[in-house]
PDB file of C-alpha atoms and ligand atoms in Angstrom:
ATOM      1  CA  UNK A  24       0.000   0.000   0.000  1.00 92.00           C
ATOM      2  CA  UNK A  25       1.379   3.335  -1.196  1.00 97.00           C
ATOM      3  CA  UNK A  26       0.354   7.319  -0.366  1.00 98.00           C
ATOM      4  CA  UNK A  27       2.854   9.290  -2.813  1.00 98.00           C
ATOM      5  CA  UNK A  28       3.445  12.729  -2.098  1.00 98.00           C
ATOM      6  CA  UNK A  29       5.341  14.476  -5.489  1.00 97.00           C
ATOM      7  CA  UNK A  30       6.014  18.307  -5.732  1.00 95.00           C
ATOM      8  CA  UNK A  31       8.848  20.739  -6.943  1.00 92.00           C
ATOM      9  CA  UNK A  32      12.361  21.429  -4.882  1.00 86.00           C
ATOM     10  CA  UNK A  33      11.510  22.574  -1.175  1.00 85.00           C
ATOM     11  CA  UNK A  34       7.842  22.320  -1.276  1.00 91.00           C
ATOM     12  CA  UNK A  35       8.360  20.354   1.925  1.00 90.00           C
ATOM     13  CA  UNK A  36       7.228  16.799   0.867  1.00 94.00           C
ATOM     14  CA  UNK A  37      10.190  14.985   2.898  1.00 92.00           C
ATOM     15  CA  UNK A  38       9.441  16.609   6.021  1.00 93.00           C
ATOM     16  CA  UNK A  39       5.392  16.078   5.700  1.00 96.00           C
ATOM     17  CA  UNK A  40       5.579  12.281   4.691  1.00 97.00           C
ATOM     18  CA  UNK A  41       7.780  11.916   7.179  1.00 97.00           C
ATOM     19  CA  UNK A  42       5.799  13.364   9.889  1.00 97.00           C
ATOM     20  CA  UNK A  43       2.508  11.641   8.169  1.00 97.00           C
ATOM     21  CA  UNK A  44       4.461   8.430   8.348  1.00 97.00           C
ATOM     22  CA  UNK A  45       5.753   8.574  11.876  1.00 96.00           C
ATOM     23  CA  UNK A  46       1.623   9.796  13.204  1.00 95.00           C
ATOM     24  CA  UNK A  47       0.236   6.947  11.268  1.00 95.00           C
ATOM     25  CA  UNK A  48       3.071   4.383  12.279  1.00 95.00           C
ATOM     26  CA  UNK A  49       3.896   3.625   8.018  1.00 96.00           C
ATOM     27  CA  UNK A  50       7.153   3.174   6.134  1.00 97.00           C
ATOM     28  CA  UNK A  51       8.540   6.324   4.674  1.00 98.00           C
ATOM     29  CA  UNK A  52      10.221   6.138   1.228  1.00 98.00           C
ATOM     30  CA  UNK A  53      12.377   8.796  -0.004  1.00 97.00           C
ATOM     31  CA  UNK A  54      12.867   8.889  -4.001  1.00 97.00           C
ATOM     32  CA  UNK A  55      15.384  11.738  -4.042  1.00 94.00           C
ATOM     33  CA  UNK A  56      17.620   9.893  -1.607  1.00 96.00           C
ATOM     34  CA  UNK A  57      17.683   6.656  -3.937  1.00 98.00           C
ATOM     35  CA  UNK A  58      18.876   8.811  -6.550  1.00 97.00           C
ATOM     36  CA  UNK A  59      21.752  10.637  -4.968  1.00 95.00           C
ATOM     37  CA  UNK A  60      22.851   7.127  -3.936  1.00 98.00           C
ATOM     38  CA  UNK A  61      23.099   5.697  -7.326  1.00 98.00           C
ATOM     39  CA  UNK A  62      24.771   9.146  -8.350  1.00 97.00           C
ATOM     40  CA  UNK A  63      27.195   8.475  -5.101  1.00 97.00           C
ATOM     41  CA  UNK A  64      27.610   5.253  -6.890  1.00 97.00           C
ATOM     42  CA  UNK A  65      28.638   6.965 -10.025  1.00 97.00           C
ATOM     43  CA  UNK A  66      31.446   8.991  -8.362  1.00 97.00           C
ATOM     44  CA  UNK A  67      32.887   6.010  -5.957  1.00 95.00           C
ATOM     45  CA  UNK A  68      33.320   4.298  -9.519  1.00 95.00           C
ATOM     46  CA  UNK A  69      35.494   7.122 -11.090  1.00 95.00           C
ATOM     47  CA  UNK A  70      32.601   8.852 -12.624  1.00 96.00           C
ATOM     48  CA  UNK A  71      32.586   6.158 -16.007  1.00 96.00           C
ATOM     49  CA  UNK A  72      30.924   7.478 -18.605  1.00 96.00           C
ATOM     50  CA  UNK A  73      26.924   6.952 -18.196  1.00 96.00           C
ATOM     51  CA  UNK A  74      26.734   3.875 -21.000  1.00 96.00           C
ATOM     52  CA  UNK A  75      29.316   1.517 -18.613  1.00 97.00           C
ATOM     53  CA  UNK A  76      28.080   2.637 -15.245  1.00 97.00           C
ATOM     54  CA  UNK A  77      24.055   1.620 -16.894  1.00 97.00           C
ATOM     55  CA  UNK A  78      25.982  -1.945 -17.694  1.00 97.00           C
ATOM     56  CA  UNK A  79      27.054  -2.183 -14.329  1.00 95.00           C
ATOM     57  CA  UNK A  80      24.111  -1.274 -12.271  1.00 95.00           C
ATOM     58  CA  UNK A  81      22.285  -4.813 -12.305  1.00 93.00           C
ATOM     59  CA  UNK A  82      25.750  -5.402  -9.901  1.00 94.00           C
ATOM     60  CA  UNK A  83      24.622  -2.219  -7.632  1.00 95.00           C
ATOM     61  CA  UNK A  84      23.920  -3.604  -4.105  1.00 96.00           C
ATOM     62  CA  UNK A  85      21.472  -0.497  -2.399  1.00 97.00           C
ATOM     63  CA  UNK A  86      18.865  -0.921   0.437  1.00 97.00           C
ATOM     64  CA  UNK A  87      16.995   1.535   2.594  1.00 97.00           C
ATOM     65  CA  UNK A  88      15.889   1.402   6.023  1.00 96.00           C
ATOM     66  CA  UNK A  89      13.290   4.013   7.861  1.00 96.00           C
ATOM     67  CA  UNK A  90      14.028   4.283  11.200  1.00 95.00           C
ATOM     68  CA  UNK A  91      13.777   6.960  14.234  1.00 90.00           C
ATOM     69  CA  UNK A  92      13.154   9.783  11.695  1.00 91.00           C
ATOM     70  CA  UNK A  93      16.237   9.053   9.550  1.00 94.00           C
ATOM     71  CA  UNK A  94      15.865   7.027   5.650  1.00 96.00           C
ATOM     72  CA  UNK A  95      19.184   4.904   5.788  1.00 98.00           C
ATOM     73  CA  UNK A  96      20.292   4.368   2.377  1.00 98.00           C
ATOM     74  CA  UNK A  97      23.291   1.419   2.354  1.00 98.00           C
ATOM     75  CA  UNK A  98      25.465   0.822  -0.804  1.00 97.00           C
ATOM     76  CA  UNK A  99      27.095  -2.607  -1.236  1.00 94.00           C
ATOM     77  CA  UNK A 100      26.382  -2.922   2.743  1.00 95.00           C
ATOM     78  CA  UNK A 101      28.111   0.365   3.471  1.00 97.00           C
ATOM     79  CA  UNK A 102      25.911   3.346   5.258  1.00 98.00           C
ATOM     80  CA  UNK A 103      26.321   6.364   2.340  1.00 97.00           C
ATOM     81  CA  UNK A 104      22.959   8.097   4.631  1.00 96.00           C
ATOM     82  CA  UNK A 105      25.443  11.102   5.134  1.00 94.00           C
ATOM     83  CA  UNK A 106      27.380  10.805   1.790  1.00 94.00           C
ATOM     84  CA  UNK A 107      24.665  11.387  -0.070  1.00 94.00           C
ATOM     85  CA  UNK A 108      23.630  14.718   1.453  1.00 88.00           C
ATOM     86  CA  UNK A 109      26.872  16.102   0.286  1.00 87.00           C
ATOM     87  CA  UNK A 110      27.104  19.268  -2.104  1.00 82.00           C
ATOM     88  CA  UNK A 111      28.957  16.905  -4.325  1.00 89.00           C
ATOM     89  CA  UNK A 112      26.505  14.484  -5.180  1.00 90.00           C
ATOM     90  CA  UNK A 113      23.486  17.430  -5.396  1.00 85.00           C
ATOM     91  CA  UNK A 114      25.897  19.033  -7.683  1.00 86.00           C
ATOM     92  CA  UNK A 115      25.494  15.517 -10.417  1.00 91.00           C
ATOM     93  CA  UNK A 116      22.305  14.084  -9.059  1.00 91.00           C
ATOM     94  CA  UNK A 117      20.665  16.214 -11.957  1.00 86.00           C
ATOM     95  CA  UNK A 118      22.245  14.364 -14.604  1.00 89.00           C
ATOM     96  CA  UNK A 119      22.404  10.696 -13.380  1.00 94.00           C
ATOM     97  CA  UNK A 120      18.396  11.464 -12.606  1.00 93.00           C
ATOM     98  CA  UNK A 121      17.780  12.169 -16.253  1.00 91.00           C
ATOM     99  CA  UNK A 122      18.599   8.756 -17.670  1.00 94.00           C
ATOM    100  CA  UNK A 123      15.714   6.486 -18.563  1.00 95.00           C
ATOM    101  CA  UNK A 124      17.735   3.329 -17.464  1.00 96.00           C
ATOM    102  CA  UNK A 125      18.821   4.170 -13.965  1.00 97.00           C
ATOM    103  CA  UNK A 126      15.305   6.160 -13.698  1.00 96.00           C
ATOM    104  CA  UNK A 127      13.955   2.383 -14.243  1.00 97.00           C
ATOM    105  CA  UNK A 128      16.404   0.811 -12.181  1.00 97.00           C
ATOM    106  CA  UNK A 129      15.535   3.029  -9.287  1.00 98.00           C
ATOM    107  CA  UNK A 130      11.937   2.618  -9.924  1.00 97.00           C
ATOM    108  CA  UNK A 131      12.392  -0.872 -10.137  1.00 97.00           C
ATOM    109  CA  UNK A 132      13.801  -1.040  -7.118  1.00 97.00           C
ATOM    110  CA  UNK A 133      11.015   0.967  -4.929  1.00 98.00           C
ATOM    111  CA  UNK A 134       7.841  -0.884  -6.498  1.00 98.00           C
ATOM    112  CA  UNK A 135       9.906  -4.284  -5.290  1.00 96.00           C
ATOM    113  CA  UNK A 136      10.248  -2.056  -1.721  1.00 96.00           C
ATOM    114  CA  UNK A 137       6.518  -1.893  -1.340  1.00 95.00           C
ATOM    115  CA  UNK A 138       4.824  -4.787  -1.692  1.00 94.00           C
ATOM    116  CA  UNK A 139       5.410  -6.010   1.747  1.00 88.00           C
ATOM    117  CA  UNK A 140       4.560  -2.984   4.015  1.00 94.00           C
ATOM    118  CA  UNK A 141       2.173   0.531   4.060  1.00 96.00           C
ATOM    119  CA  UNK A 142       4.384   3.404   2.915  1.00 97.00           C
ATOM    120  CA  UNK A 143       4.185   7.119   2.258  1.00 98.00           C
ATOM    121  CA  UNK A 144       7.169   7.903  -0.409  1.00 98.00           C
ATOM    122  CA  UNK A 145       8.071  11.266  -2.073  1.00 97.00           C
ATOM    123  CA  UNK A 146       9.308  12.315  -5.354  1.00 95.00           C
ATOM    124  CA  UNK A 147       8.750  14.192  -8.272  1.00 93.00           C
ATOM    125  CA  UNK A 148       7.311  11.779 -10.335  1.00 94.00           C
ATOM    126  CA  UNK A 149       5.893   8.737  -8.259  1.00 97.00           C
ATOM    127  CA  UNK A 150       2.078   9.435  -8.580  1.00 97.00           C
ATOM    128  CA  UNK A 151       2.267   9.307 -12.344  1.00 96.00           C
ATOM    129  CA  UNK A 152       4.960   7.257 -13.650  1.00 95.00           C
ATOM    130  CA  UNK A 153       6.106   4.929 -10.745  1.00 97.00           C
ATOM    131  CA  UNK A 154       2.932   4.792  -8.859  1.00 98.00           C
ATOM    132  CA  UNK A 155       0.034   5.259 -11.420  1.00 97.00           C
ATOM    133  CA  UNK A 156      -2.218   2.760  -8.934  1.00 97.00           C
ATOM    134  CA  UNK A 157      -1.251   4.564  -5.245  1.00 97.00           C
ATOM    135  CA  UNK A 158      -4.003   4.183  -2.776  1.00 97.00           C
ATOM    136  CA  UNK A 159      -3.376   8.271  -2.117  1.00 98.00           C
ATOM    137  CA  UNK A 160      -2.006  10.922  -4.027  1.00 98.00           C
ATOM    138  CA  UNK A 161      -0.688  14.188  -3.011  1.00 98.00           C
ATOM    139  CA  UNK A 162       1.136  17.020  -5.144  1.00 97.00           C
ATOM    140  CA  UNK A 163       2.056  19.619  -3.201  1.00 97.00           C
ATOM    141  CA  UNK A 164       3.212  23.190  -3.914  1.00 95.00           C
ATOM    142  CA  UNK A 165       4.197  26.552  -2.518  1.00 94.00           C
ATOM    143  CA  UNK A 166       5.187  29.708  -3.999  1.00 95.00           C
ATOM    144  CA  UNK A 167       8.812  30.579  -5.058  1.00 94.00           C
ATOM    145  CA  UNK A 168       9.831  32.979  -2.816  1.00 94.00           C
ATOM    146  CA  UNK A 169       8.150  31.008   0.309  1.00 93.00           C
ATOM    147  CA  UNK A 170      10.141  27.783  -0.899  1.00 93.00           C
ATOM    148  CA  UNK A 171      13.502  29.885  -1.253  1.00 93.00           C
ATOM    149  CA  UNK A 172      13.009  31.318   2.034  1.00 92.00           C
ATOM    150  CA  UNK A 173      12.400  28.142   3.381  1.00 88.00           C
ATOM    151  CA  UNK A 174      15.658  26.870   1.952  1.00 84.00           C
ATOM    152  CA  UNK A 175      17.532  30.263   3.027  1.00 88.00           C
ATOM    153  CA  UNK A 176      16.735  29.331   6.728  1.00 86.00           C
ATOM    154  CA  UNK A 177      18.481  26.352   6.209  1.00 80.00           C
ATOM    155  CA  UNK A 178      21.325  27.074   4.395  1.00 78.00           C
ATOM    156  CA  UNK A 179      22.413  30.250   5.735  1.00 82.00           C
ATOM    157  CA  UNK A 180      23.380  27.463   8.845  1.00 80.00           C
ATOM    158  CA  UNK A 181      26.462  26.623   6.985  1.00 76.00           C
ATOM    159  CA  UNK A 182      26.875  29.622   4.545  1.00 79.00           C
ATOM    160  CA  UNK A 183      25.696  33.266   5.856  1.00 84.00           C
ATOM    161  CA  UNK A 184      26.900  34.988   2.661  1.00 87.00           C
ATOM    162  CA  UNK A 185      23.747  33.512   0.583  1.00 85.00           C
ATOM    163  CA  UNK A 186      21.325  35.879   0.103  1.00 90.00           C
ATOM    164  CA  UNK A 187      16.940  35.006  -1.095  1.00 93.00           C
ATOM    165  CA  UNK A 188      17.817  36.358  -4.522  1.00 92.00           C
ATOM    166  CA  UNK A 189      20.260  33.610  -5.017  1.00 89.00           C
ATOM    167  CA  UNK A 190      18.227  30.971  -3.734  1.00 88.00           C
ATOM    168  CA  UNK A 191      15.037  31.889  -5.363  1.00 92.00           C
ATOM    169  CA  UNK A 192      17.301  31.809  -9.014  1.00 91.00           C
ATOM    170  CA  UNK A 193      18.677  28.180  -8.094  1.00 86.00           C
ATOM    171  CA  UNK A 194      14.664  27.148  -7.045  1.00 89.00           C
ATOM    172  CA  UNK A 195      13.367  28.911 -10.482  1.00 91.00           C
ATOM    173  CA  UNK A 196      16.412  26.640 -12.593  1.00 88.00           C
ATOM    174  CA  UNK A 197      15.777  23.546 -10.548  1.00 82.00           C
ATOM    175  CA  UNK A 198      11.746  23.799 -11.461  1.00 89.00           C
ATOM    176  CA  UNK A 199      12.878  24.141 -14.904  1.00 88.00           C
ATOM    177  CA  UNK A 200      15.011  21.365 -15.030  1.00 85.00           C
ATOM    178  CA  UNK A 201      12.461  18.949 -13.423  1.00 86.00           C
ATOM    179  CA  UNK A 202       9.643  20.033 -15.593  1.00 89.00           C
ATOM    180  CA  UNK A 203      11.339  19.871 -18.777  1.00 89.00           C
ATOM    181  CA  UNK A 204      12.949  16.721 -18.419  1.00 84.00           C
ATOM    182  CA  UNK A 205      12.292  14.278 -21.226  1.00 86.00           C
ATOM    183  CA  UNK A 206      11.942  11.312 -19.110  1.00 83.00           C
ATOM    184  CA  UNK A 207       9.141  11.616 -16.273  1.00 85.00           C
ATOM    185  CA  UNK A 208       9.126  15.094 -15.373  1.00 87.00           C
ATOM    186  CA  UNK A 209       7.851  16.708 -12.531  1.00 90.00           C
ATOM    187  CA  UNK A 210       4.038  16.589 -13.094  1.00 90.00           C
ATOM    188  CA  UNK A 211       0.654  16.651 -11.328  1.00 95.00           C
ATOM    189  CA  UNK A 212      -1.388  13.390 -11.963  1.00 97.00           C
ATOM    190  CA  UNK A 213      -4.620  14.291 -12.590  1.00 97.00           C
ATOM    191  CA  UNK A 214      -5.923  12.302  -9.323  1.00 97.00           C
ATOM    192  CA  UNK A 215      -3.590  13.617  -7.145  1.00 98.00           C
ATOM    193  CA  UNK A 216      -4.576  16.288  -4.517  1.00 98.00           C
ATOM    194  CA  UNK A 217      -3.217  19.469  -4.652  1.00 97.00           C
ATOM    195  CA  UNK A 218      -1.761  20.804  -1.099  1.00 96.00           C
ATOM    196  CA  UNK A 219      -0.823  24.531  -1.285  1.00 95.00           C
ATOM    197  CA  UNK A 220       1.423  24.986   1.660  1.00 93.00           C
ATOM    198  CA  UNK A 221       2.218  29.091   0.967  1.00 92.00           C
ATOM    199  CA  UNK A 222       0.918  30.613   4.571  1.00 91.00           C
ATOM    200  CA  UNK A 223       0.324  27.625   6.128  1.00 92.00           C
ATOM    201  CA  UNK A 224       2.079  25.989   9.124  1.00 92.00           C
ATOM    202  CA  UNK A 225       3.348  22.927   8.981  1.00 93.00           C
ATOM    203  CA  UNK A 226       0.519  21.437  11.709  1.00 95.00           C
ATOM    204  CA  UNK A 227      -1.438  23.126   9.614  1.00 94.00           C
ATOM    205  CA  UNK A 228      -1.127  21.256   6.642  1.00 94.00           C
ATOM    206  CA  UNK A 229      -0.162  18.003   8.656  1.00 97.00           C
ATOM    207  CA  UNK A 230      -3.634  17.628  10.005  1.00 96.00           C
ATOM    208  CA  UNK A 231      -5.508  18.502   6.489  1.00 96.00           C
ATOM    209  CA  UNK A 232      -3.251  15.637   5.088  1.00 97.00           C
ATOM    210  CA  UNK A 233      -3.697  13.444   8.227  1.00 97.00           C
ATOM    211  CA  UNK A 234      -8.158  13.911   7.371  1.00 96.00           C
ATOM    212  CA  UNK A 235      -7.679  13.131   3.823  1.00 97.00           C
ATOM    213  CA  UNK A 236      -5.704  10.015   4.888  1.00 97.00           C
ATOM    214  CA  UNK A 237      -7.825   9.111   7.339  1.00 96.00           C
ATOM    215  CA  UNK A 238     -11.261   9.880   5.534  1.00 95.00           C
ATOM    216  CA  UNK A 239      -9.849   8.074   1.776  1.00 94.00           C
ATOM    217  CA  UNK A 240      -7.914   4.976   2.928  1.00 92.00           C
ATOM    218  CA  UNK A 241      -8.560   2.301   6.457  1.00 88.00           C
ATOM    219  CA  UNK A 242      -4.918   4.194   8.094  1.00 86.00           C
ATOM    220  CA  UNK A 243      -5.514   6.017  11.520  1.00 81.00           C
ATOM    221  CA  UNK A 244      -3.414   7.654  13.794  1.00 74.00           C
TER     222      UNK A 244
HETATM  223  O1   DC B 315      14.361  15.333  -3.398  1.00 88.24           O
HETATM  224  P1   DC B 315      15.873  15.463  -3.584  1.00 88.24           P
HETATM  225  O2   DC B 315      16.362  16.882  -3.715  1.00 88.24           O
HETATM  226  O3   DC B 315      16.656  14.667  -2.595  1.00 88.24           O
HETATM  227  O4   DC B 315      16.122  14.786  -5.012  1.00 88.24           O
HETATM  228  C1   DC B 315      17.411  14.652  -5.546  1.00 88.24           C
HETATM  229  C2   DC B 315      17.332  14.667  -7.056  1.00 88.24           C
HETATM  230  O5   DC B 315      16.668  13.519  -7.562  1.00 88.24           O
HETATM  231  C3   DC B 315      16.659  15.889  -7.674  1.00 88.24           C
HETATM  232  O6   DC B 315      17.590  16.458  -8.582  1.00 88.24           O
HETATM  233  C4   DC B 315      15.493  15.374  -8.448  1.00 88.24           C
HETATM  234  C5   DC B 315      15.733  13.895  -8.563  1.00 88.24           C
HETATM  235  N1   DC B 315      14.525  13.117  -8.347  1.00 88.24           N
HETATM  236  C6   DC B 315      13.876  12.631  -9.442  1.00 88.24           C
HETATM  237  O7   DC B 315      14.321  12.880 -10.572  1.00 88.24           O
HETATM  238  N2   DC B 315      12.771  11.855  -9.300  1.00 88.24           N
HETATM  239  C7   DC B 315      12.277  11.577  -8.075  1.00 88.24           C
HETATM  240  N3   DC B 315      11.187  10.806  -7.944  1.00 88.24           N
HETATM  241  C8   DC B 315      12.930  12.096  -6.928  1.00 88.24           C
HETATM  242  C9   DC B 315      14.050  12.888  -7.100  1.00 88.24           C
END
């Protein structure tokens, strides 16, 4: 049983399905993190040009583990959970992301992932090309210069020189990018339920999430 929850770059869909998941006592399944790890992949190997490294990824050991608020992603039985958060891998995820054959790969990989458990995943694409069947789907969206500030908070933690103008740019390209993306782009399904989080707290838009849940499918918290 899958709830997907896919929307653009700081929308806040990792921190609400994880919340949702950790009130309702489900798996939580983060996309974007299974990405970066096959892009972490992709460096560890000497960044080999993108036909080899597709030849090699039916050898690519990953798993992913939810626990205590943290997605653990392993590679080959090493934990990459931190590596993968590195400016590094964001800086490449881009590219890997784009290819059809690790996009299946990856997709194969979290529709083998659910059939044994309730999860809530997010993504940018899981309600209509990974996911066209979820019990639940979400797409959820905010303005630009509410996501930048958002993502201002938490970068100017490790670099106080950034300013909102900068961020909002990098938010406007990244849109771009994952709208215009030949292979499943970023896209409402047409089931999926809109969740406009611009003004709203974040219990606020927890509990309207938490009734739709709880009023569409047999979860309760
Ligand atoms: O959500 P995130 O920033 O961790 O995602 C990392 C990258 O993976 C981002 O560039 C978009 C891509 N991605 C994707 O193409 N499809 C998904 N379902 C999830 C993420």
């Amino acid at each position: 049983m899958i709830i997907v929850i896919d929307g653009p770059a700081g929308s806040g869909k990792s921190s609400t399905a994880k919340e949702i998941a950790n009130r309702l006592n489900i798996q939580f399944l983060d996309s974007g993190a299974l990405y970066r790890a096959v892009t972490y992949c992709w460096i560890k190997a000497d960044k080999p040009d993108i036909r080899s490294f597709i030849n090699i990824l039916p050898e690519v050991d990953l798993s992913s583990e939810y626990i205590d608020k943290t997605f653990y992603v392993k590679l080959n039985g090493d934990d990459i959970t931190n590596e993968i958060r590195t400016q590094y891998v964001a800086e490449h995820v881009s590219e890997i992301a784009t290819q059809p054959e690790i996009r299946a790969f990856v997709n194969n990989y979290m529709r083998n992932l659910v059939v044994d458990d309730a999860y809530i995943a997010d993504g940018r694409d899981l309600g209509t090309a990974v996911f066209p069947d979820a019990e639940l789907k979400f797409f959820m969206t905010a303005s630009i210069k509410e996501r930048a500030k958002r993502r201002l908070k938490e970068m100017q933690e490790t670099d106080a020189s950034i300013t909102l103008k900068d961020v909002e740019e990098n938010i406007r390209q990244r849109d771009q990018k994952d709208q215009s993306r030949a292979s499943d782009p970023l896209k409402k399904a047409d089931d999926a339920i809109e969740i406009d989080t611009t003004g709203k707290t974040f219990d606020e838009q927890i509990s309207k999430m938490i009734t739709i849940i709880e009023n569409k499918t047999k979860l309760n918290h």
